[in-house]
Coordinates of C-alpha atoms in Angstrom, one line a residue:
X72 CA -44.3 -64.9 12.2
X73 CA -42.0 -65.9 9.3
X74 CA -43.6 -63.3 7.0
X75 CA -43.1 -60.6 9.7
X76 CA -39.4 -61.5 10.0
X77 CA -39.0 -61.4 6.2
X78 CA -40.7 -58.1 5.9
X79 CA -38.5 -56.7 8.7
X80 CA -35.4 -57.8 6.9
X81 CA -36.4 -56.2 3.6
X82 CA -37.3 -53.0 5.3
X83 CA -34.0 -52.9 7.2
X84 CA -31.9 -53.5 4.1
X85 CA -33.7 -50.8 2.1
X86 CA -33.0 -48.3 4.8
X87 CA -29.4 -49.5 5.1
X88 CA -28.8 -48.8 1.4
X89 CA -29.8 -45.2 1.7
X90 CA -27.5 -44.4 4.6
X91 CA -24.4 -42.2 3.8
X92 CA -22.8 -41.4 7.2
X93 CA -21.7 -43.1 10.4
X94 CA -24.2 -41.3 12.6
X95 CA -27.2 -42.6 10.6
X96 CA -25.7 -46.0 10.5
X97 CA -25.6 -46.1 14.3
X98 CA -29.2 -45.1 14.5
X99 CA -30.1 -47.9 12.1
X100 CA -28.2 -50.4 14.3
X101 CA -30.0 -49.4 17.4
X102 CA -33.4 -49.5 15.7
X103 CA -33.0 -53.0 14.0
X104 CA -30.4 -54.8 16.2
X105 CA -30.5 -53.0 19.5
X106 CA -31.9 -54.5 22.8
X107 CA -35.3 -52.9 22.1
X108 CA -35.5 -53.7 18.5
X109 CA -38.3 -55.7 16.9
X110 CA -36.0 -58.6 16.0
X111 CA -34.7 -58.8 19.6
X112 CA -38.4 -58.9 20.8
X113 CA -39.1 -61.8 18.5
X114 CA -36.0 -63.8 19.7
X115 CA -37.0 -63.2 23.4
X116 CA -40.5 -64.3 22.7
X117 CA -39.5 -67.7 21.3
X118 CA -40.2 -69.4 24.6
X119 CA -43.9 -68.6 24.2
X120 CA -44.2 -70.4 20.9
X121 CA -45.2 -74.0 20.5
X122 CA -42.2 -76.4 20.2
X123 CA -42.8 -77.2 16.6
X124 CA -42.7 -73.4 15.6
X125 CA -40.0 -72.4 18.1
X126 CA -37.3 -74.2 16.1
X127 CA -38.3 -72.9 12.7
X128 CA -38.9 -69.3 13.8
X129 CA -35.8 -69.2 15.9
X130 CA -33.6 -70.4 13.1
X131 CA -35.1 -67.9 10.7
X132 CA -34.8 -65.0 13.2
X133 CA -31.1 -65.8 13.9
X134 CA -30.4 -66.1 10.2
X135 CA -31.9 -62.6 9.6
X136 CA -30.0 -61.2 12.5
X137 CA -26.7 -62.6 11.2
X138 CA -27.5 -61.3 7.7
X139 CA -28.3 -57.8 9.1
X140 CA -25.1 -57.8 11.2
X141 CA -23.0 -58.8 8.2
X142 CA -24.7 -56.0 6.1
X143 CA -24.0 -53.6 8.9
X144 CA -20.3 -54.4 8.9
X145 CA -20.0 -54.1 5.1
X146 CA -21.8 -50.8 5.1
X147 CA -19.6 -49.5 8.0
X148 CA -16.5 -50.5 6.1
X149 CA -17.7 -48.9 2.9
X150 CA -18.5 -45.6 4.7
X151 CA -15.1 -45.5 6.4
X152 CA -13.3 -46.2 3.2
X153 CA -15.2 -43.4 1.5
X154 CA -14.4 -41.0 4.3
X155 CA -10.7 -41.9 4.1
X156 CA -10.7 -41.4 0.4
X157 CA -12.3 -38.0 0.8
X158 CA -9.8 -37.0 3.5
X159 CA -6.9 -38.0 1.2
X160 CA -8.3 -35.8 -1.6
X161 CA -8.6 -32.8 0.8
X162 CA -5.5 -33.3 2.8
X163 CA -2.6 -30.8 2.6
X164 CA 0.5 -32.1 1.2
X165 CA 3.2 -30.6 3.4
X166 CA 5.9 -31.3 0.9
X167 CA 4.3 -28.9 -1.6
X168 CA 5.2 -25.2 -1.6
X169 CA 2.6 -23.1 0.2
X170 CA 0.5 -20.4 -1.4
X171 CA 2.4 -17.1 -1.3
X172 CA 0.9 -14.5 1.0
X173 CA 0.6 -10.9 -0.4
X174 CA 3.3 -8.7 1.1
X175 CA 3.0 -4.9 1.2
X176 CA 5.7 -2.6 0.0
X177 CA 6.5 1.1 0.2
X178 CA 4.3 3.6 -1.6
X179 CA 5.8 4.9 -4.8
X180 CA 6.1 8.4 -3.4
X181 CA 7.9 7.1 -0.3
X182 CA 10.2 5.1 -2.7
X183 CA 10.9 8.3 -4.7
X184 CA 11.6 10.3 -1.5
X185 CA 14.1 7.7 -0.4
X186 CA 15.8 7.5 -3.8
X187 CA 16.2 11.3 -3.9
X188 CA 17.6 11.2 -0.4
X189 CA 20.1 8.5 -1.2
X190 CA 21.3 10.4 -4.2
X191 CA 21.9 13.6 -2.3
X192 CA 23.3 11.9 0.8
X193 CA 25.9 10.2 -1.4
X194 CA 26.9 13.7 -2.5
X195 CA 27.4 14.9 1.1
X196 CA 24.0 16.4 1.9
X197 CA 22.2 16.0 5.2
X198 CA 18.4 15.4 5.4
X199 CA 16.5 18.0 7.5
X200 CA 12.8 18.3 8.3
X201 CA 10.7 21.1 9.6
X202 CA 7.1 21.8 10.8
X203 CA 4.2 21.6 8.4
X204 CA 2.2 24.2 10.2
X205 CA 4.5 27.2 9.7
X206 CA 4.9 30.9 10.6
X207 CA 4.2 33.4 7.8
X208 CA 7.8 34.7 8.4
X209 CA 9.6 31.5 7.5
X210 CA 7.2 30.6 4.7
X211 CA 7.4 34.0 3.0
X212 CA 9.2 37.0 4.6
X213 CA 12.5 35.2 5.4
X214 CA 12.5 34.1 1.8
X215 CA 12.3 37.6 0.3
X216 CA 8.5 37.5 -0.1
X217 CA 7.0 40.4 1.9
X218 CA 3.3 40.8 2.5
X219 CA 2.5 42.6 -0.8
X220 CA 4.8 40.5 -3.0
X221 CA 3.1 39.2 -6.2
X222 CA 4.7 35.7 -5.6
X223 CA 2.2 35.1 -2.8
X224 CA -0.6 35.1 -5.3
X225 CA 0.9 32.1 -7.1
X226 CA 0.6 30.0 -3.8
X227 CA -3.0 29.4 -2.8
X228 CA -2.4 29.4 0.9
X229 CA -4.3 27.5 3.6
X230 CA -4.2 29.8 6.7
X231 CA -4.6 28.5 10.2
X232 CA -7.4 29.9 12.3
X233 CA -5.1 31.7 14.7
X234 CA -5.0 35.5 15.1
X235 CA -2.6 37.8 16.8
X236 CA -3.7 40.8 18.9
X237 CA -3.4 43.0 15.8
X238 CA -5.8 40.7 13.9
X239 CA -3.2 39.1 11.6
X240 CA -3.1 35.4 10.8
X241 CA 0.6 34.6 10.8
X242 CA 0.3 30.8 10.8
X243 CA -0.4 28.6 7.7
X244 CA 0.1 25.2 6.2
X245 CA 3.5 25.6 4.5
X246 CA 3.2 26.1 0.7
X247 CA 6.8 24.9 0.1
X248 CA 9.6 23.2 2.0
X249 CA 11.8 26.2 1.3
X250 CA 10.5 27.4 4.7
X251 CA 12.8 24.8 6.2
X252 CA 15.7 26.4 4.3
X253 CA 14.9 29.7 6.1
X254 CA 15.0 27.9 9.5
X255 CA 18.3 26.1 8.6
X256 CA 20.0 29.4 7.6
X257 CA 18.8 30.9 10.9
X258 CA 20.1 28.1 13.1
X259 CA 23.2 26.8 11.4
X260 CA 26.5 28.3 10.4
X261 CA 28.3 27.5 7.1
X262 CA 29.3 25.1 5.7
X263 CA 25.7 24.1 5.1
X264 CA 24.6 21.3 2.7
X265 CA 21.1 20.0 3.3
X266 CA 18.0 18.7 1.6
X267 CA 14.5 19.2 3.1
X268 CA 11.8 16.7 2.1
X269 CA 8.2 16.9 3.2
X270 CA 4.5 17.6 2.6
X271 CA 3.3 20.9 1.3
X272 CA -0.2 22.3 1.0
X273 CA -2.0 24.5 -1.6
X274 CA -5.6 25.6 -1.3
X275 CA -6.7 24.5 -4.8
X276 CA -9.0 22.0 -6.5
X277 CA -7.8 18.5 -7.5
X278 CA -7.3 17.6 -11.1
X279 CA -4.8 15.5 -13.2
X280 CA -1.9 17.8 -12.3
X281 CA -2.9 19.4 -8.9
X282 CA -3.8 18.1 -5.5
X283 CA -4.1 20.1 -2.3
X284 CA -1.4 18.1 -0.6
X285 CA 1.8 16.9 -2.3
X286 CA 5.5 16.5 -1.6
X287 CA 8.6 18.6 -2.3
X288 CA 12.3 18.3 -1.7
X289 CA 14.2 21.6 -1.3
X290 CA 17.9 21.8 -0.9
X291 CA 20.6 24.4 -0.3
X292 CA 24.4 24.8 0.0
X293 CA 26.1 27.7 1.7
X294 CA 29.9 28.0 2.0
X295 CA 32.8 30.1 0.8
X296 CA 33.2 30.4 -2.9
X297 CA 30.0 28.6 -4.0
X298 CA 29.2 29.5 -7.7
X299 CA 26.7 28.7 -10.4
X300 CA 29.1 26.0 -11.6
X301 CA 28.6 24.1 -8.3
X302 CA 24.8 24.4 -8.7
X303 CA 24.9 23.0 -12.3
X304 CA 27.2 20.2 -11.4
X305 CA 25.1 19.1 -8.4
X306 CA 21.8 19.2 -10.3
X307 CA 23.2 17.6 -13.4
X308 CA 24.5 14.7 -11.3
X309 CA 21.1 14.3 -9.7
X310 CA 19.3 14.2 -13.0
X311 CA 21.8 11.8 -14.5
X312 CA 21.3 9.3 -11.5
X313 CA 17.6 9.6 -11.3
X314 CA 16.6 9.6 -15.0
X315 CA 19.6 7.8 -16.5
X316 CA 23.1 8.7 -17.7
X317 CA 22.0 9.3 -21.3
X318 CA 19.3 11.9 -20.4
X319 CA 20.1 15.4 -21.6
X320 CA 19.7 18.3 -19.1
X321 CA 19.0 21.9 -19.8
X322 CA 19.4 25.0 -17.6
X323 CA 17.4 28.1 -18.6
X324 CA 16.9 31.4 -16.8
X325 CA 13.8 31.8 -14.6
X326 CA 12.6 33.9 -11.6
X327 CA 12.2 32.9 -8.0
X328 CA 12.0 35.5 -5.2
X329 CA 14.7 34.0 -3.0
X330 CA 17.4 33.4 -5.6
X331 CA 19.3 35.5 -8.2
X332 CA 20.0 34.5 -10.8
X333 CA 17.3 31.8 -11.0
X334 CA 17.2 28.8 -13.4
X335 CA 14.7 26.2 -14.6
X336 CA 16.2 22.8 -14.9
X337 CA 14.6 20.6 -17.6
X338 CA 15.4 17.1 -19.0
X339 CA 15.0 15.7 -22.5
X340 CA 11.4 14.4 -22.9
X341 CA 11.3 10.7 -22.0
X342 CA 8.5 10.0 -24.5
X343 CA 9.7 11.6 -27.7
X344 CA 13.5 11.8 -26.9
X345 CA 13.6 15.5 -27.6
X346 CA 11.7 15.5 -30.9
X347 CA 8.6 17.1 -29.6
X348 CA 5.3 15.6 -28.5
X349 CA 2.1 16.4 -26.6
X350 CA 3.6 15.6 -23.2
X351 CA 6.4 18.2 -23.6
X352 CA 4.3 20.7 -25.6
X353 CA 6.4 19.9 -28.7
X354 CA 9.4 21.6 -27.0
X355 CA 11.3 18.3 -26.5
X356 CA 12.0 19.4 -22.8
X357 CA 10.2 18.8 -19.5
X358 CA 10.9 21.0 -16.4
X359 CA 11.8 19.0 -13.3
X360 CA 12.9 21.7 -10.8
X361 CA 13.7 25.3 -10.1
X362 CA 17.0 26.6 -8.6
X363 CA 19.4 29.5 -8.4
X364 CA 22.0 31.4 -6.3
X365 CA 20.6 32.4 -2.9
X366 CA 19.7 36.1 -2.5
X367 CA 22.1 37.9 -0.2
X368 CA 19.2 39.3 1.8
X369 CA 18.0 35.7 2.6
X370 CA 21.4 34.9 4.0
X371 CA 21.6 38.1 5.9
X372 CA 18.3 37.6 7.6
X373 CA 19.6 34.3 8.9
X374 CA 22.7 35.9 10.3
X375 CA 25.1 34.8 7.6
X376 CA 27.4 37.4 6.1
X377 CA 26.8 37.5 2.3
X378 CA 30.1 39.2 1.7
X379 CA 31.9 36.1 3.0
X380 CA 29.5 33.3 2.0
X381 CA 27.5 32.4 -1.0
X382 CA 25.1 29.6 -1.7
X383 CA 22.6 28.0 -4.0
X384 CA 19.1 26.5 -3.5
X385 CA 16.8 24.2 -5.4
X386 CA 13.3 22.8 -5.1
X387 CA 11.4 20.0 -6.9
X388 CA 7.9 18.5 -6.7
X389 CA 8.4 14.8 -5.8
X390 CA 5.2 13.5 -7.5
X391 CA 6.3 15.0 -10.8
X392 CA 9.4 12.8 -11.0
X393 CA 7.8 9.4 -11.0
X394 CA 5.1 10.8 -13.3
X395 CA 7.8 11.7 -15.8
X396 CA 9.8 8.5 -15.3
X397 CA 6.8 6.1 -15.8
X398 CA 4.6 8.1 -18.0
X399 CA 1.8 8.6 -15.4
X400 CA -0.8 11.2 -16.6
X401 CA -2.8 11.8 -13.4
X402 CA -1.3 12.7 -10.0
X403 CA -4.4 11.6 -8.2
X404 CA -3.5 8.0 -8.9
X405 CA -0.8 8.2 -6.2
X406 CA -3.5 9.0 -3.5
X407 CA -6.2 6.6 -4.6
X408 CA -6.7 3.1 -3.4
X409 CA -6.4 1.3 -6.7
X410 CA -4.1 -1.6 -5.9
X411 CA -3.7 -2.4 -9.7
X412 CA -1.8 0.9 -9.9
X413 CA 0.1 0.8 -6.7
X414 CA 1.3 -2.8 -7.2
X415 CA 3.3 -1.8 -10.3
X416 CA 6.0 0.0 -8.2

């Protein structure tokens, strides 16, 4: 019986040494010290032993029980201390600053649109918007571009699948925000001073400088005594504020159907400083917008007397401006999902 008790003790201690969590420890206690354990069975069976063995076996069994209970307490304490130490290592220190969460921001094109709007609003302009699905009349005819005008060939138009009784398709996705200018002239009386931002659409393939949908900002002023000097002063101030006070600005004659005379506005190349490089075609200048004095016929179609009022108009591609400012060489980057690019703005 003594050998059985000793073997039970050694087996229990070996198993106790390999335990690493409280749940296993409780199972060990039930198995070796519980009411149905082998050691308890031996103690309850002492009455059946001869008197001379009862004293020796009883003393040894109680000694082993006390030893196992003491080992159990030590193991339990060790496991609790290990768990506490682990919890301290993994605990959150509420006094430390938290990890910053990523915060979204405005798209670079939206930022540019707002910056352009702020500049012109500070000069007394109002912001006006119009429909993206437009009538042929406002997109072309009201702007001095009749059906056979060659200027239509330069705008790859996306027509809407809608036909009149005569078989014509008079609705389209607007090719420029100048269509809003035609609506403004028709619905307002001078003095007029507005800008018209929005999306425009061209039916053409995407490449580094072209996408089928992009943004424009058009603007116009109509009042008594408006001259080319007013046009130059307004656009020079815009270029100075957007690209910097030291940036040189050039006006050069150009053609647009709804203005006469027409001008191309260019700024000194931001890369070479006017010396000539690949970006500016070695000219030292980069075009940023087109403008001119509004054609009398355009004012007349809108119900404004061109003998009394004159005006000027301008239009610019929005994507082109941040491309020039930041040296971006592919317009498609604005409409991709590469966060490495978008997070720079």
